[in-house]
Short mmCIF file of C-alpha atoms and ligand atoms in Angstrom, two decimals:
data_model
loop_
_atom_site.label_atom_id
_atom_site.label_comp_id
_atom_site.label_asym_id
_atom_site.label_seq_id
_atom_site.Cartn_x
_atom_site.Cartn_y
_atom_site.Cartn_z
CA UNK A 5 102.14 130.37 64.38
CA UNK A 6 105.02 128.96 62.52
CA UNK A 7 108.67 128.56 63.31
CA UNK A 8 109.82 131.91 61.62
CA UNK A 9 107.31 133.78 64.04
CA UNK A 10 109.02 131.92 67.00
CA UNK A 11 112.58 133.25 65.74
CA UNK A 12 111.12 136.63 65.34
CA UNK A 13 109.76 136.72 68.93
CA UNK A 14 113.02 135.55 70.34
CA UNK A 15 114.90 138.25 68.60
CA UNK A 16 112.19 140.86 69.68
CA UNK A 17 112.26 139.47 73.50
CA UNK A 18 116.11 139.51 73.53
CA UNK A 19 115.94 143.16 72.46
CA UNK A 20 113.52 144.20 74.89
CA UNK A 21 115.35 142.21 77.85
CA UNK A 22 118.71 143.98 76.84
CA UNK A 23 116.76 147.20 77.11
CA UNK A 24 115.46 146.26 80.53
CA UNK A 25 118.78 145.29 81.85
CA UNK A 26 119.54 147.66 84.74
CA UNK A 27 116.03 147.24 85.78
CA UNK A 28 116.08 143.35 86.18
CA UNK A 29 119.69 143.49 87.45
CA UNK A 30 118.67 145.99 90.45
CA UNK A 31 115.59 144.02 91.33
CA UNK A 32 117.59 140.74 91.64
CA UNK A 33 120.55 142.40 93.34
CA UNK A 34 117.86 143.84 95.86
CA UNK A 35 115.96 140.61 96.89
CA UNK A 36 118.01 137.90 94.99
CA UNK A 37 121.69 137.06 94.41
CA UNK A 38 122.13 139.31 91.32
CA UNK A 39 122.32 136.69 88.40
CA UNK A 40 118.93 136.82 87.03
CA UNK A 41 119.50 139.08 84.37
CA UNK A 42 122.85 137.11 83.31
CA UNK A 43 120.86 133.93 83.30
CA UNK A 44 118.16 135.28 81.16
CA UNK A 45 120.64 136.96 78.99
CA UNK A 46 122.64 133.69 78.51
CA UNK A 47 119.34 132.07 77.58
CA UNK A 48 118.46 134.82 74.91
CA UNK A 49 121.99 134.62 73.21
CA UNK A 50 121.76 130.70 73.04
CA UNK A 51 118.22 130.91 71.42
CA UNK A 52 119.61 133.75 68.99
CA UNK A 53 122.14 131.31 67.89
CA UNK A 54 119.86 128.40 67.51
CA UNK A 55 117.47 130.19 65.64
CA UNK A 56 118.50 129.06 62.18
CA UNK A 57 118.15 125.46 63.26
CA UNK A 58 114.40 126.32 64.43
CA UNK A 59 113.48 127.82 61.25
CA UNK A 60 112.86 124.50 59.30
CA UNK A 61 111.20 122.60 62.34
CA UNK A 62 107.58 122.35 63.00
CA UNK A 63 106.29 124.73 66.04
CA UNK A 64 106.15 122.03 68.70
CA UNK A 65 109.60 120.66 67.57
CA UNK A 66 110.99 124.29 67.93
CA UNK A 67 109.41 124.67 71.17
CA UNK A 68 110.75 121.50 72.65
CA UNK A 69 114.33 122.42 71.23
CA UNK A 70 114.06 125.82 73.08
CA UNK A 71 113.26 123.75 76.22
CA UNK A 72 116.16 121.44 76.03
CA UNK A 73 118.54 124.23 75.23
CA UNK A 74 117.35 126.52 78.13
CA UNK A 75 117.72 123.33 80.36
CA UNK A 76 121.24 122.95 79.71
CA UNK A 77 122.22 126.27 79.28
CA UNK A 78 120.38 128.81 82.06
CA UNK A 79 121.44 128.34 85.48
CA UNK A 80 119.53 129.57 88.55
CA UNK A 81 116.04 128.65 89.65
CA UNK A 82 114.57 130.46 86.60
CA UNK A 83 116.48 128.19 84.18
CA UNK A 84 114.66 124.98 84.63
CA UNK A 85 111.54 126.72 84.93
CA UNK A 86 111.50 128.57 81.96
CA UNK A 87 112.79 125.25 79.99
CA UNK A 88 109.81 123.30 81.55
CA UNK A 89 107.45 126.11 80.27
CA UNK A 90 108.75 125.49 76.47
CA UNK A 91 108.65 121.62 76.92
CA UNK A 92 105.24 121.90 77.83
CA UNK A 93 104.08 124.20 75.44
CA UNK A 94 105.76 122.10 72.76
CA UNK A 95 103.89 119.09 74.27
CA UNK A 96 100.77 120.79 73.97
CA UNK A 97 100.76 121.78 70.31
CA UNK A 98 102.35 118.64 69.11
CA UNK A 99 100.85 117.05 65.73
CA UNK A 100 98.81 120.25 65.14
CA UNK A 101 98.99 121.43 61.68
CA UNK A 102 98.48 124.77 62.43
CA UNK A 103 98.41 126.65 65.92
CA UNK A 104 95.42 128.93 66.00
CA UNK A 105 94.98 131.49 69.03
CA UNK A 106 92.84 129.13 71.05
CA UNK A 107 95.12 126.31 70.64
CA UNK A 108 97.98 128.62 71.66
CA UNK A 109 96.45 129.99 74.80
CA UNK A 110 95.93 126.43 75.81
CA UNK A 111 99.43 125.60 75.38
CA UNK A 112 100.60 128.65 77.02
CA UNK A 113 98.57 127.80 79.88
CA UNK A 114 99.95 124.28 79.93
CA UNK A 115 103.50 125.81 79.90
CA UNK A 116 102.35 127.91 82.96
CA UNK A 117 101.00 124.92 84.82
CA UNK A 118 104.33 123.13 83.98
CA UNK A 119 106.25 126.10 85.88
CA UNK A 120 103.89 125.75 88.86
CA UNK A 121 104.53 122.15 89.21
CA UNK A 122 108.23 122.05 88.94
CA UNK A 123 108.50 125.28 91.12
CA UNK A 124 105.78 123.90 93.52
CA UNK A 125 104.57 127.37 93.52
CA UNK A 126 101.23 129.16 92.81
CA UNK A 127 99.65 132.64 92.72
CA UNK A 128 100.90 135.52 95.48
CA UNK A 129 104.21 133.81 96.17
CA UNK A 130 106.19 136.59 94.43
CA UNK A 131 107.51 134.89 91.55
CA UNK A 132 107.20 135.03 87.83
CA UNK A 133 104.09 132.92 88.34
CA UNK A 134 102.26 136.24 89.61
CA UNK A 135 102.47 137.43 85.84
CA UNK A 136 101.96 134.16 84.21
CA UNK A 137 99.09 132.68 85.65
CA UNK A 138 96.89 135.67 85.26
CA UNK A 139 98.07 136.08 81.65
CA UNK A 140 97.14 132.62 80.78
CA UNK A 141 93.83 132.78 82.27
CA UNK A 142 92.95 136.00 80.31
CA UNK A 143 94.52 134.59 77.13
CA UNK A 144 92.11 131.74 77.26
CA UNK A 145 89.29 133.70 78.00
CA UNK A 146 90.05 136.37 75.28
CA UNK A 147 90.77 133.82 72.30
CA UNK A 148 87.50 131.73 73.30
CA UNK A 149 85.77 135.01 72.79
CA UNK A 150 87.65 135.63 69.72
CA UNK A 151 88.78 139.17 70.70
CA UNK A 152 90.71 140.99 67.80
CA UNK A 153 94.65 140.73 68.09
CA UNK A 154 94.87 144.60 68.90
CA UNK A 155 92.32 144.55 71.86
CA UNK A 156 93.77 141.07 73.14
CA UNK A 157 97.20 142.44 73.32
CA UNK A 158 96.25 145.72 74.88
CA UNK A 159 94.56 143.63 77.67
CA UNK A 160 97.25 140.89 77.90
CA UNK A 161 99.78 143.69 78.23
CA UNK A 162 97.97 145.37 80.88
CA UNK A 163 97.46 142.22 82.83
CA UNK A 164 101.16 141.37 82.67
CA UNK A 165 102.01 144.64 84.02
CA UNK A 166 99.17 144.53 86.82
CA UNK A 167 100.67 141.00 87.70
CA UNK A 168 104.34 142.23 88.10
CA UNK A 169 103.35 145.28 90.08
CA UNK A 170 101.44 143.40 92.64
CA UNK A 171 104.55 141.42 93.38
CA UNK A 172 106.05 144.78 95.26
CA UNK A 173 104.04 144.34 98.03
CA UNK A 174 104.34 140.53 98.67
CA UNK A 175 106.28 138.48 101.12
CA UNK A 176 108.04 135.78 99.02
CA UNK A 177 107.19 132.38 99.93
CA UNK A 178 109.31 130.83 96.95
CA UNK A 179 112.77 131.46 95.61
CA UNK A 180 115.85 132.88 97.51
CA UNK A 181 113.77 136.21 98.30
CA UNK A 182 111.66 134.16 100.92
CA UNK A 183 114.78 134.19 103.19
CA UNK A 184 114.21 137.92 103.51
CA UNK A 185 110.79 137.80 104.92
CA UNK A 186 109.37 141.22 105.24
CA UNK A 187 112.52 142.97 103.73
CA UNK A 188 111.18 141.83 100.26
CA UNK A 189 108.25 144.15 100.46
CA UNK A 190 108.74 147.25 98.37
CA UNK A 191 110.67 145.42 95.70
CA UNK A 192 109.21 143.68 92.42
CA UNK A 193 109.86 140.08 91.85
CA UNK A 194 112.85 140.32 89.12
CA UNK A 195 111.33 137.02 87.38
CA UNK A 196 108.00 138.58 87.22
CA UNK A 197 109.56 141.61 85.56
CA UNK A 198 111.44 139.51 82.78
CA UNK A 199 108.07 137.85 82.19
CA UNK A 200 106.28 141.02 81.67
CA UNK A 201 109.12 142.45 79.53
CA UNK A 202 108.81 139.38 77.39
CA UNK A 203 105.20 139.31 77.19
CA UNK A 204 105.23 143.11 76.04
CA UNK A 205 107.56 142.55 73.49
CA UNK A 206 105.81 139.41 71.84
CA UNK A 207 102.41 141.50 71.92
CA UNK A 208 104.15 144.58 70.41
CA UNK A 209 105.80 142.23 67.69
CA UNK A 210 102.21 140.72 66.82
CA UNK A 211 100.59 144.04 66.72
CA UNK A 212 103.32 145.70 64.52
CA UNK A 213 103.06 142.91 61.69
P1 ADP B 313 118.01 131.94 91.51
O1 ADP B 313 116.87 132.41 92.22
O2 ADP B 313 118.51 130.79 91.50
O3 ADP B 313 119.28 132.86 91.41
P2 ADP B 313 117.19 133.28 89.19
O4 ADP B 313 117.92 134.65 89.61
O5 ADP B 313 117.72 133.21 87.59
O6 ADP B 313 117.37 132.18 90.06
O7 ADP B 313 115.85 133.36 89.14
C1 ADP B 313 114.78 133.92 90.10
C2 ADP B 313 113.45 134.35 89.86
O8 ADP B 313 112.83 132.99 89.52
C3 ADP B 313 112.59 134.82 90.91
O9 ADP B 313 112.69 136.33 90.73
C4 ADP B 313 111.35 134.13 90.82
O10 ADP B 313 110.41 134.80 89.76
C5 ADP B 313 111.51 132.88 90.09
N1 ADP B 313 111.30 131.71 90.83
C6 ADP B 313 112.23 131.48 91.90
N2 ADP B 313 111.77 130.35 92.55
C7 ADP B 313 110.40 129.82 92.05
C8 ADP B 313 109.56 128.86 92.08
N3 ADP B 313 109.76 128.14 93.01
N4 ADP B 313 108.42 128.98 91.43
C9 ADP B 313 108.37 129.81 90.42
N5 ADP B 313 109.25 130.81 90.37
C10 ADP B 313 110.38 130.96 91.06
MG1 MG B 314 119.17 135.05 91.31
#
């Protein structure tokens, strides 16, 4: 992993999220306040503009820079949560000359843990964590077992999709959707959809290179 790859991931994730605009929009309109896609798009746009500044940085510095930028530009609940993911990810890989798959998996898990701490949330609360926690666990196992990239990406994508879909039948206990009680049942959590789309985009990028 280097900063050129991070910049490519930003472009790929942005493209994929733009292509999912109507899905993400309608989910946050159904059980949120309708701003989630706007928040996410603003984050993608500032990161795209930041890309030339990220390129010369080490991966950990680039991740910290991304976190700080997201903290100051994305609103809503998701802004500080996604920012804390990148800040923790950067911290976890700080000082490493190269970031191999196992250390990336550890850093990803540290990022997810930072979201859980900041959001005071865990599994089963109908949030982005229902995608991120299972993916973090799986990614650590697959990298520990040195599973080949193609198979790893296929399994990670399936797990992200599964985590996103199970939020449909949940009652939310965190975020705006918890005010809806049982009326949130039947709708996928928008943040989990965003994370699934982003994870799929990164996996597709990695397997297409
Ligand atoms: P807001 O809810 O403030 O309008 P967004 O619409 O940008 O913010 O983001 C909503 C998403 O944030 C939700 O779909 C959910 O996935 C995620 N979320 C909300 N609260 C939490 C929390 N406490 N922990 C983890 N994720 C959360
Ligand atoms: Mg919202």
